[in-house]
Coordinates of C-alpha atoms and ligand atoms in Angstrom, one line a residue:
X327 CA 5.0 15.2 -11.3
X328 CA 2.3 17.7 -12.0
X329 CA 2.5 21.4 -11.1
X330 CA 0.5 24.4 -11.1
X331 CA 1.4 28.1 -12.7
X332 CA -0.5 31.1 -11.2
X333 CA 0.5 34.1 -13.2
X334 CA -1.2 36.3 -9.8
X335 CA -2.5 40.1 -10.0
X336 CA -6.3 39.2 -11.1
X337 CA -9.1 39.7 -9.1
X338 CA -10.9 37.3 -9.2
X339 CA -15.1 37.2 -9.9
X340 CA -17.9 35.0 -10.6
X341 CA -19.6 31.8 -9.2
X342 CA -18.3 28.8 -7.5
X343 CA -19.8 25.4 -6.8
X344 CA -18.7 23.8 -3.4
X345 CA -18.5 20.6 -3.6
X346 CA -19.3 17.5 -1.0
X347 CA -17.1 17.9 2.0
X348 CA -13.9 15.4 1.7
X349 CA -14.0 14.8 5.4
X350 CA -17.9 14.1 5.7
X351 CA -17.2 12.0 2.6
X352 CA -14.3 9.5 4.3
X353 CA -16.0 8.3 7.5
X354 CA -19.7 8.3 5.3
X355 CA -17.7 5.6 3.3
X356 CA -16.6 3.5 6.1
X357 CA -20.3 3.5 7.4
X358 CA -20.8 1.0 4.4
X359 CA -19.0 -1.9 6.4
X360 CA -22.2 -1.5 8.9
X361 CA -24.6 -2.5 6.2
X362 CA -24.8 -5.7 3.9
X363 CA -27.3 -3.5 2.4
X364 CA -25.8 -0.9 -0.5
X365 CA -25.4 2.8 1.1
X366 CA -25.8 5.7 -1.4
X367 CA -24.0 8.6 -0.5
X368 CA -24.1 11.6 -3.6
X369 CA -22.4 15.3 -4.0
X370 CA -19.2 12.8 -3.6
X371 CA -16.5 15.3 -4.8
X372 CA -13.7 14.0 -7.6
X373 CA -10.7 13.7 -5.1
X374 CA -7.7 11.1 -4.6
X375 CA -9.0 10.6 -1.0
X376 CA -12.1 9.6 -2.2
X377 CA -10.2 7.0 -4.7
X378 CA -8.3 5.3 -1.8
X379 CA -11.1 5.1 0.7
X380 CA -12.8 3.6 -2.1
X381 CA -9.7 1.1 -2.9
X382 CA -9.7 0.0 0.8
X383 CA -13.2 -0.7 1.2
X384 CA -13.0 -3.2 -2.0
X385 CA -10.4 -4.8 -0.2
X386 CA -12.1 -5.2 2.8
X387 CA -14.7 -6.9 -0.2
X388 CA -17.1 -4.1 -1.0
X389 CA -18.3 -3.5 -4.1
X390 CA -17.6 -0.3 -4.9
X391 CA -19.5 2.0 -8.2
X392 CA -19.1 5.1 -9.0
X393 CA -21.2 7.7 -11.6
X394 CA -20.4 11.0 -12.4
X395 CA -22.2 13.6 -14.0
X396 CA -21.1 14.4 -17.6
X397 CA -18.1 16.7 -17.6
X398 CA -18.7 20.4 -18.8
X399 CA -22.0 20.7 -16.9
X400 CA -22.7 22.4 -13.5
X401 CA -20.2 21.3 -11.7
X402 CA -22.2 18.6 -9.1
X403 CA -20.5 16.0 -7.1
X404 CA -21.5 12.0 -8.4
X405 CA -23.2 8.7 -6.6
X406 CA -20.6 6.4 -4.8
X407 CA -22.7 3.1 -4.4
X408 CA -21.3 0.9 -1.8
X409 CA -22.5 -2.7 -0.6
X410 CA -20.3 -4.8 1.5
X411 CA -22.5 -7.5 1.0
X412 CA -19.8 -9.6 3.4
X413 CA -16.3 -8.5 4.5
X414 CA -13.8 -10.7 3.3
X415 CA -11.5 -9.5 4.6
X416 CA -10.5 -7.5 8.1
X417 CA -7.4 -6.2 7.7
X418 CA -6.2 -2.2 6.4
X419 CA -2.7 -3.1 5.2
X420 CA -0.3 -0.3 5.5
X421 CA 0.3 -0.2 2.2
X422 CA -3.2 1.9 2.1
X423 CA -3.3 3.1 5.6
X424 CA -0.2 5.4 4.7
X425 CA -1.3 7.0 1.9
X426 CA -4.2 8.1 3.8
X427 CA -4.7 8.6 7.6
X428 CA -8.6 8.5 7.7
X429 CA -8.2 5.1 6.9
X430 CA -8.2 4.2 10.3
X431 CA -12.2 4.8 10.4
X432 CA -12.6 1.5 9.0
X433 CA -11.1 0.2 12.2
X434 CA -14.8 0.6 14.6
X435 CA -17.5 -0.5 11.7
X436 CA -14.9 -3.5 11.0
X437 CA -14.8 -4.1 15.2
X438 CA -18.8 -3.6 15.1
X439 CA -19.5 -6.1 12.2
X440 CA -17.1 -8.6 12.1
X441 CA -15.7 -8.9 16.2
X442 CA -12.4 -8.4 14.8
X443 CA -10.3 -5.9 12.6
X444 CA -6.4 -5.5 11.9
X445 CA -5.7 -2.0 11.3
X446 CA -2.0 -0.3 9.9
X447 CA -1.2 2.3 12.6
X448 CA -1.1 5.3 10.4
X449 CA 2.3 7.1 12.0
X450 CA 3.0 10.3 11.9
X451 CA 2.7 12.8 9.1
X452 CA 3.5 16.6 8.0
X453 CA 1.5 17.9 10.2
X454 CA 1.9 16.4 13.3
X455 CA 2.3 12.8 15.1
X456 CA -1.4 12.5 15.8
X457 CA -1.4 9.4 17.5
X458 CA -5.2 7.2 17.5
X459 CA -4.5 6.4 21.7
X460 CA -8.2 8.0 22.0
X461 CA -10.0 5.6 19.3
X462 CA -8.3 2.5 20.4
X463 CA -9.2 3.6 24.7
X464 CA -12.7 3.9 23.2
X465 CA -13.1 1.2 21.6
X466 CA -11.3 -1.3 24.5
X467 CA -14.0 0.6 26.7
X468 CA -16.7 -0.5 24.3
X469 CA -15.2 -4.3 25.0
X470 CA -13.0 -4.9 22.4
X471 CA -9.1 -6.7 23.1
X472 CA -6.8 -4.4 21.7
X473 CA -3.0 -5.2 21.0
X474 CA -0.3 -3.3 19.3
X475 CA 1.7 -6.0 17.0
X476 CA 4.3 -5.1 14.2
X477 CA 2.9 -1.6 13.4
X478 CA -0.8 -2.7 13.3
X479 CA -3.5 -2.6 15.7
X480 CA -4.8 -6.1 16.7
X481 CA -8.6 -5.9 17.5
X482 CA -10.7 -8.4 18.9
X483 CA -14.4 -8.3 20.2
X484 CA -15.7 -12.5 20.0
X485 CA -18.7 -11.9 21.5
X486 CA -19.7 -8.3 19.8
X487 CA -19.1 -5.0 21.3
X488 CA -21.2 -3.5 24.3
X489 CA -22.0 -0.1 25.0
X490 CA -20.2 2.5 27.0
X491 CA -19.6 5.6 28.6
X492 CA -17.0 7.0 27.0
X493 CA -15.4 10.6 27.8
X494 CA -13.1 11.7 25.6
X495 CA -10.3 13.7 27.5
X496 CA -9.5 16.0 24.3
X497 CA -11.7 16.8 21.1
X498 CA -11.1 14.5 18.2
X499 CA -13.4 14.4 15.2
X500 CA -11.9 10.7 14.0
X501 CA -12.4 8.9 17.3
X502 CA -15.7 10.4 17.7
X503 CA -16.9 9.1 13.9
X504 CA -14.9 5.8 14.9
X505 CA -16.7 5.0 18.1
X506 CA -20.2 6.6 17.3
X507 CA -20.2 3.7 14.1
X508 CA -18.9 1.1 16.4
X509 CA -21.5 2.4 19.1
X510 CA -24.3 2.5 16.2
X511 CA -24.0 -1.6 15.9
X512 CA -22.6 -2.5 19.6
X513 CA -25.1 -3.6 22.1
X514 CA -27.1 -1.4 24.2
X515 CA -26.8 2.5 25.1
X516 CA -23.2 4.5 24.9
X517 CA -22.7 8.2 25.5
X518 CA -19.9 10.0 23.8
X519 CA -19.1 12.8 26.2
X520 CA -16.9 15.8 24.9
X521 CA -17.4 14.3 21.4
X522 CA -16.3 16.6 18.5
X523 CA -19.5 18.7 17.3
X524 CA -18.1 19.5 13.5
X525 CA -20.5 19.5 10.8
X526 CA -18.9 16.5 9.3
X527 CA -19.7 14.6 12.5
X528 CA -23.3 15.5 12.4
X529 CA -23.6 14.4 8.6
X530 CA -22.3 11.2 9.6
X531 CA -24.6 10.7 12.6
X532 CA -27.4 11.6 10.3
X533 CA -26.6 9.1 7.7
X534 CA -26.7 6.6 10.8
X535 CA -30.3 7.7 11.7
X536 CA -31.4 7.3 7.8
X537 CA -29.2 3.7 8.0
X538 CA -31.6 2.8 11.0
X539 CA -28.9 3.7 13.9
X540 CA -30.8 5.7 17.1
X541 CA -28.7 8.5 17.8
X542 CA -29.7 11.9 20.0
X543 CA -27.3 15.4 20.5
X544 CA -26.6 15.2 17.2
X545 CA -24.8 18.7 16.8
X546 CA -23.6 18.3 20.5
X547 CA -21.0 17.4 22.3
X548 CA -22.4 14.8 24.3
X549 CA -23.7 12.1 21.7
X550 CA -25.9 9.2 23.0
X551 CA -26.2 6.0 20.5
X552 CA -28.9 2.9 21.3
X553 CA -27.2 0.1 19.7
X554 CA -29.2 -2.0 16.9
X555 CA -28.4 -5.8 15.8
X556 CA -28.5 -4.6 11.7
X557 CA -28.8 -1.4 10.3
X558 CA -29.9 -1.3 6.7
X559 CA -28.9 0.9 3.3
X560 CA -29.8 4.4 2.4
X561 CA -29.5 7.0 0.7
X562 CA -27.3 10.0 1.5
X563 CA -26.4 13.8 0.1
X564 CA -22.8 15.0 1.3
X565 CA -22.8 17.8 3.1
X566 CA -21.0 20.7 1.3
X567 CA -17.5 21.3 2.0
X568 CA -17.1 24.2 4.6
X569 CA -13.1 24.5 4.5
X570 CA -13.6 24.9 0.4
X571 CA -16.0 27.3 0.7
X572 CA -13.5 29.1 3.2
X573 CA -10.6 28.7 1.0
X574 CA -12.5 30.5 -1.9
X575 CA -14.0 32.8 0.1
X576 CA -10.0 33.6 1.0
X577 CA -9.6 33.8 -2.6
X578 CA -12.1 36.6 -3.1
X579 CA -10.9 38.6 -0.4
X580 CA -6.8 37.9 -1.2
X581 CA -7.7 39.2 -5.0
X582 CA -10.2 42.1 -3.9
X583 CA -12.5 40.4 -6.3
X584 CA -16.1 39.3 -5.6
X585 CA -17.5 35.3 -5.8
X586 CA -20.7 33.5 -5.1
X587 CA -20.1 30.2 -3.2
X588 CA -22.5 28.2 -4.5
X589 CA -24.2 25.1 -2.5
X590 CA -22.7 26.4 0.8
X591 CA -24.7 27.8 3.7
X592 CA -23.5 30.6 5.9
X593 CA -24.2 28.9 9.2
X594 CA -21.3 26.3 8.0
X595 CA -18.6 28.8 7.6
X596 CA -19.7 31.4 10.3
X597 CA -16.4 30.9 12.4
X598 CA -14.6 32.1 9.3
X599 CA -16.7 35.1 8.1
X600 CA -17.0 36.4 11.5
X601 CA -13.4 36.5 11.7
X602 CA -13.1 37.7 8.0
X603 CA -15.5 40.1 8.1
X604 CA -13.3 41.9 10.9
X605 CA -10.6 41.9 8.2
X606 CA -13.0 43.8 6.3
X607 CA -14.7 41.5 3.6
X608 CA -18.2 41.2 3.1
X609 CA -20.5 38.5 2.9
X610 CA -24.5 38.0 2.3
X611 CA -26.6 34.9 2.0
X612 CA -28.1 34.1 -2.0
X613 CA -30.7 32.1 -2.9
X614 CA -28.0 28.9 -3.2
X615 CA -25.1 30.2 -1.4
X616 CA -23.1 32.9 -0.5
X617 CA -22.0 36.0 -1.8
X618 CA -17.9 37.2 -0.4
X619 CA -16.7 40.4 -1.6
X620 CA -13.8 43.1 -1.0
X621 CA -15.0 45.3 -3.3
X622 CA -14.2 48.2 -1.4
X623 CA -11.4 49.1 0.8
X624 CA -8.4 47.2 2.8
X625 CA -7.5 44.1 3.8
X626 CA -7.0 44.8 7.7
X627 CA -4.6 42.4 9.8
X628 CA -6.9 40.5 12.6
X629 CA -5.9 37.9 14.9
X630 CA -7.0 34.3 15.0
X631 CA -6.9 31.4 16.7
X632 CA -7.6 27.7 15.6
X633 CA -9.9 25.7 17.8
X634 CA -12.6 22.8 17.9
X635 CA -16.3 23.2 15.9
X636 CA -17.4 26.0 16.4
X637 CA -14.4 27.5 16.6
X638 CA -12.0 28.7 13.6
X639 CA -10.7 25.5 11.9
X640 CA -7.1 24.8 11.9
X641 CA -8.1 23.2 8.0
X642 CA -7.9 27.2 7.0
X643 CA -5.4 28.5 9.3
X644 CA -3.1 28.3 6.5
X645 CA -4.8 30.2 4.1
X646 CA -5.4 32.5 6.8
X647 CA -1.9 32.9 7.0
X648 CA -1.7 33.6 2.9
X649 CA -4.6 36.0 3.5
X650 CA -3.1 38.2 6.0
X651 CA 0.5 38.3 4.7
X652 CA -0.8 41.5 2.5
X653 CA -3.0 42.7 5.0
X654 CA -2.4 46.3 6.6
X655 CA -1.1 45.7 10.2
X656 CA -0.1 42.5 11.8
X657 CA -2.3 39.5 12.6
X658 CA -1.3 36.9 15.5
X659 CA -2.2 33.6 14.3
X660 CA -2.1 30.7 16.9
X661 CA -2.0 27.1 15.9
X662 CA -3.8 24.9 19.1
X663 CA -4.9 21.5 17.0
X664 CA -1.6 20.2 15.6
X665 CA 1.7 20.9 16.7
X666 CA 3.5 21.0 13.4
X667 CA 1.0 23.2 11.2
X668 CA 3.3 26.4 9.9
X669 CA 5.0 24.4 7.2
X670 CA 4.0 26.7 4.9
X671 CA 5.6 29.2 6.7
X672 CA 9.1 29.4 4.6
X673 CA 7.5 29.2 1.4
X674 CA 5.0 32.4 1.9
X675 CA 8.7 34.0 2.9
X676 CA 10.0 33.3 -0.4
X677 CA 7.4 35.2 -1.8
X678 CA 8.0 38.2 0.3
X679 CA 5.9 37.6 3.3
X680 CA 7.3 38.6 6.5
X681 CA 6.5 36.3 9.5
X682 CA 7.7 35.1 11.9
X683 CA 7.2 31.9 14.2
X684 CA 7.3 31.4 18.1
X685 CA 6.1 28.1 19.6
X686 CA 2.4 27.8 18.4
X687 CA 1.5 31.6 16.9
X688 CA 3.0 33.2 14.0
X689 CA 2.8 36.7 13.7
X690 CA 2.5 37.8 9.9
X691 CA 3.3 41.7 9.5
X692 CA 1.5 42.5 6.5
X693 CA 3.8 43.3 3.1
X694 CA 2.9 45.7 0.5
X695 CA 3.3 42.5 -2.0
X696 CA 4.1 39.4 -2.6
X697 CA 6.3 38.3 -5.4
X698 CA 5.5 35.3 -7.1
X699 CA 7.8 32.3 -6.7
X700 CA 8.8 28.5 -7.4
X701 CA 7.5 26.6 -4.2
X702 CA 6.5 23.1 -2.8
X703 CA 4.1 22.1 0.2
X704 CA 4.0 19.2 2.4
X705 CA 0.4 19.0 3.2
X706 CA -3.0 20.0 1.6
X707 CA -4.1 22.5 3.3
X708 CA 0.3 24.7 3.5
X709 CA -0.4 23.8 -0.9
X710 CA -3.7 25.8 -1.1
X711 CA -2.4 28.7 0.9
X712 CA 0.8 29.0 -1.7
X713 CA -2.1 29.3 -4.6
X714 CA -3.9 32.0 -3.0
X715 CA -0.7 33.8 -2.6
X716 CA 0.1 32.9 -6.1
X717 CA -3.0 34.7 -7.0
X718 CA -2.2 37.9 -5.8
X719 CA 1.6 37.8 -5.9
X720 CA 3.3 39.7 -8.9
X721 CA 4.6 37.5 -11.5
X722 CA 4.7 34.0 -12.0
X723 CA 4.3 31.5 -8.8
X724 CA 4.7 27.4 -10.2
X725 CA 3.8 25.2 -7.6
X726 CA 5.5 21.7 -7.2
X727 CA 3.6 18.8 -5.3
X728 CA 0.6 18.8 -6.6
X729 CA -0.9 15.6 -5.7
X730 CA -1.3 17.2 -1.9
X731 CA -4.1 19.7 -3.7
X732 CA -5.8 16.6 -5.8
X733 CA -6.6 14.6 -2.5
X734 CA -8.7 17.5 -1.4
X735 CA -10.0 20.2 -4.0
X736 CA -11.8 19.1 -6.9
X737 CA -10.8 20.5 -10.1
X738 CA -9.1 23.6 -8.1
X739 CA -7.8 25.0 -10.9
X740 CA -10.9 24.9 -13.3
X741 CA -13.0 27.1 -10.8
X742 CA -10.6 29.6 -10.2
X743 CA -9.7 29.8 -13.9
X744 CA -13.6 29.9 -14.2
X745 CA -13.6 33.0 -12.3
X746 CA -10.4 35.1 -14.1
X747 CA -7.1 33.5 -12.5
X748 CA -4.6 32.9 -14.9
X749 CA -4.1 29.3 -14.0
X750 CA -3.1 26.4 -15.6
X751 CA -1.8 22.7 -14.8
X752 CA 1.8 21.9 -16.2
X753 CA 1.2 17.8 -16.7
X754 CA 4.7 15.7 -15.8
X755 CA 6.9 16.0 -19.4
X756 CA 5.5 18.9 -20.3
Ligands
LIG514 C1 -9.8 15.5 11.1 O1 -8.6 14.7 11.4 C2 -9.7 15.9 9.7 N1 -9.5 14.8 8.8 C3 -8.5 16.9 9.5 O2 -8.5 17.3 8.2 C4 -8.6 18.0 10.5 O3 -7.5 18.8 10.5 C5 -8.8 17.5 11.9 O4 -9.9 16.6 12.0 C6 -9.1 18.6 13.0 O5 -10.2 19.3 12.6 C7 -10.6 14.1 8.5 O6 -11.7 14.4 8.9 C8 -10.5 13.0 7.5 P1 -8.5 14.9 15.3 P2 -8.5 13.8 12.7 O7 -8.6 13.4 15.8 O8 -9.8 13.2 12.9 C9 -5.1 14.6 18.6 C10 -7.4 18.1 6.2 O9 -6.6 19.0 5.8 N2 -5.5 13.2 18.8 O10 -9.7 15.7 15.6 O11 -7.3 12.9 12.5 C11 -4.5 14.9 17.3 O12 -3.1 14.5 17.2 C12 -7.3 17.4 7.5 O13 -8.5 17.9 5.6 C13 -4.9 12.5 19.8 O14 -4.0 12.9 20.5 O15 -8.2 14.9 13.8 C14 -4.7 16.3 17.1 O16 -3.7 17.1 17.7 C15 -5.9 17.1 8.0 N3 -5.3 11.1 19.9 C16 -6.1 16.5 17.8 O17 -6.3 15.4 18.6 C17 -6.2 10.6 19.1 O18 -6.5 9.4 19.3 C18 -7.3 16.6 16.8 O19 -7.2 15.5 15.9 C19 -6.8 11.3 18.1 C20 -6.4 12.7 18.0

């Protein structure tokens, strides 16, 4: 297997281009099961996600085509062309659902289109059990027969689905993109009430509009869909990846280095710099991005807590973690989205990092350094937090399990070695 050296200790300076967002891009790609017509999507970033959604809609009988730009270039996301001309088949096996949870969004579009889907339950995983109680309720509201049979769920809606009130008792961003497809091609009105308001939700519901769908709140929580017999293809630009540009803006700040975030917008990330700017790092719009600098002075320790759009997103609470383990002071960092999300706890405390858990916060005390260090992660977000450490420990820091980073950063390591970390992939047998 693949791993990653970081020798740390350079700051790090220059430009990076964001790519597409991995989680606009995954439900975006289920929305081709609502068309027979060939959706469009571009800025598609190069990821292992994007691979597998892409492998499970072909076997659901898409035709799935990718371009890319030429490597070398500015670095700019390709075309994913989908056309599920007809579904041939209805059923997610778990062989697929497994590898990748979001798989389950083909489970409403499939409901929608066909009056019947057979979906893998995706079990638990690293970060928590996150059960899918609140997409199957919706969609059983919405009309549909649902039934729990040898791991899979067992959908059935003969006569189409109908609209529905539907009011969701917690936030979830999947059940919201699951049901607002579903409610996109059901019959009549539905209202999604308490609905998740994340960017990547509103870049799906605009899709829908462009693919015909009527949709109004879009931003809000409260979402209200008109159904429509057909909706047709389009054409659609990802939106940028916010938890990306967070990371690297992390990376700037960890380094005391300065980095413009290309194709990013501040309004996306302004949960993180407002709590990163109390930490004392700078940031100012550019013409195509954003500028994120610690040119001057400290790292201060500031606390934070994870929490539904707008709020601070648990995708960066680990990095946040990495950020403030050489911070001066102590930061309090609470964890209210998934109930298994300090898994890269230990490894930060192999390279020095003193923290220390109870229940849902973790209070880091800040470290004059870290030391760099073998170490491993179990999910993508704990793997990205050990490079940023990496980057500023002292010495070498290899990291093991690299396929966690490939399903969500594209080409990682070429834009940070782009900007002066001494970086490099170590390929299996080398
Ligand atoms: C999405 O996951 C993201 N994945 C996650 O990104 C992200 O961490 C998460 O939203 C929260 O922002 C994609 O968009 C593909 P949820 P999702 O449903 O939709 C509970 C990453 O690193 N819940 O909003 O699965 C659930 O257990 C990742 O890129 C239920 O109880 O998250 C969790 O505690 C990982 N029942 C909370 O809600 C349900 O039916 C929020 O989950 C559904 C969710």
């Amino acid at each position: 297997m693949d791993k990653i050296r970081i020798r740390g200790g350079k700051p790090l300076n220059g430009q990076i281009a964001i790519s597409g967002a991995k989680n606009a891009a995954l439900p975006l790609m289920a929305a081709c099961l609502l068309t027979d017509e060939t959706l469009t999507l571009t800025n598609a970033p190069r990821l292992v996600d994007i691979a597998t959604m892409g492998n499970l809609l072909a076997q659901h009988g898409a035709e799935v085509r990718r371009e890319d730009p030429p490597e070398g270039g500015a670095v700019r996301g390709g075309e994913l062309h989908l056309t599920a001309r007809t579904i041939t088949s209805t059923t997610a096996p778990y062989d697929l659902v497994r590898k990748m949870r979001a798989s389950v969004l083909v489970l409403g579009p499939l409901l929608a289109r066909e009056g019947k889907a057979r979906v893998s339950l995706p079990g638990g995983c690293a970060i928590g059990t996150r059960p899918v109680d609140l997409h199957i309720n919706g969609l059983t509201q919405m009309g549909a027969k649902i039934d729990l049979v040898g791991g899979y769920i067992e959908a059935e809606a003969p006569g189409g689905l109908h609209g529905a009130s539907i009011v969701f008792p917690m936030v979830s961003v999947g059940a919201t993109e699951n049901l607002l497809m579903a409610a996109a091609l059901a019959k009549g009105d539905s209202e999604l009430i308490n609905a998740a308001r994340e960017p990547e939700v509103s870049d799906l519901a605009h899709c829908l509009v462009a693919m015909g769908a009527e949709i109004e709140g879009i931003g809000s929580d409260r979402l209200r869909v008109r159904g429509r017999d057909r909706l047709s293809g389009t054409r659609h630009a990802i939106v940028s990846d916010r938890i990306e540009a967070g990371t690297y803006a992390m990376a700037a700040a960890i380094t005391g280095g300065k980095l413009e975030l290309l194709h990013t917008r501040l309004d996306l990330i302004q949960a993180v710099t407002k709590v990163l700017e109390r930490a004392g790092v700078e940031f100012s719009e550019t013409a195509d991005g954003v500028m994120v600098s610690r040119a001057n002075g400290e790292l201060l320790g500031v606390d934070v807590m994870t929490e539904p759009f707008p709020g601070f997103p648990t995708d960066l609470q680990a990095q946040m973690m990495a950020l403030m383990c050489t911070a001066r002071g102590a930061a309090m960092i609470t964890e209210t989205i998934f109930e298994n999300r300090f898994m890269h706890v230990p490894e930060l405390a192999r390279m020095g990092a003193n923290i220390t858990v109870h229940q849902s916060s973790a209070l880091v005390r800040g470290v004059e350094k870290l030391t760099g260090a073998p170490v491993m992660a179990t999910d993508l977000r704990a793997s990205v937090s050990l490079v940023l450490a990496g980057l500023v420990a002292g010495g070498d820091t290899e990291l093991n399990r690299v396929y966690h980073l490939d399903r969500g950063y594209d080409r990682l390591e070429a834009k940070l070695a782009a900007c002066g970390a001494e970086i490099e992939r170590l390929r299996d047998g080398d």
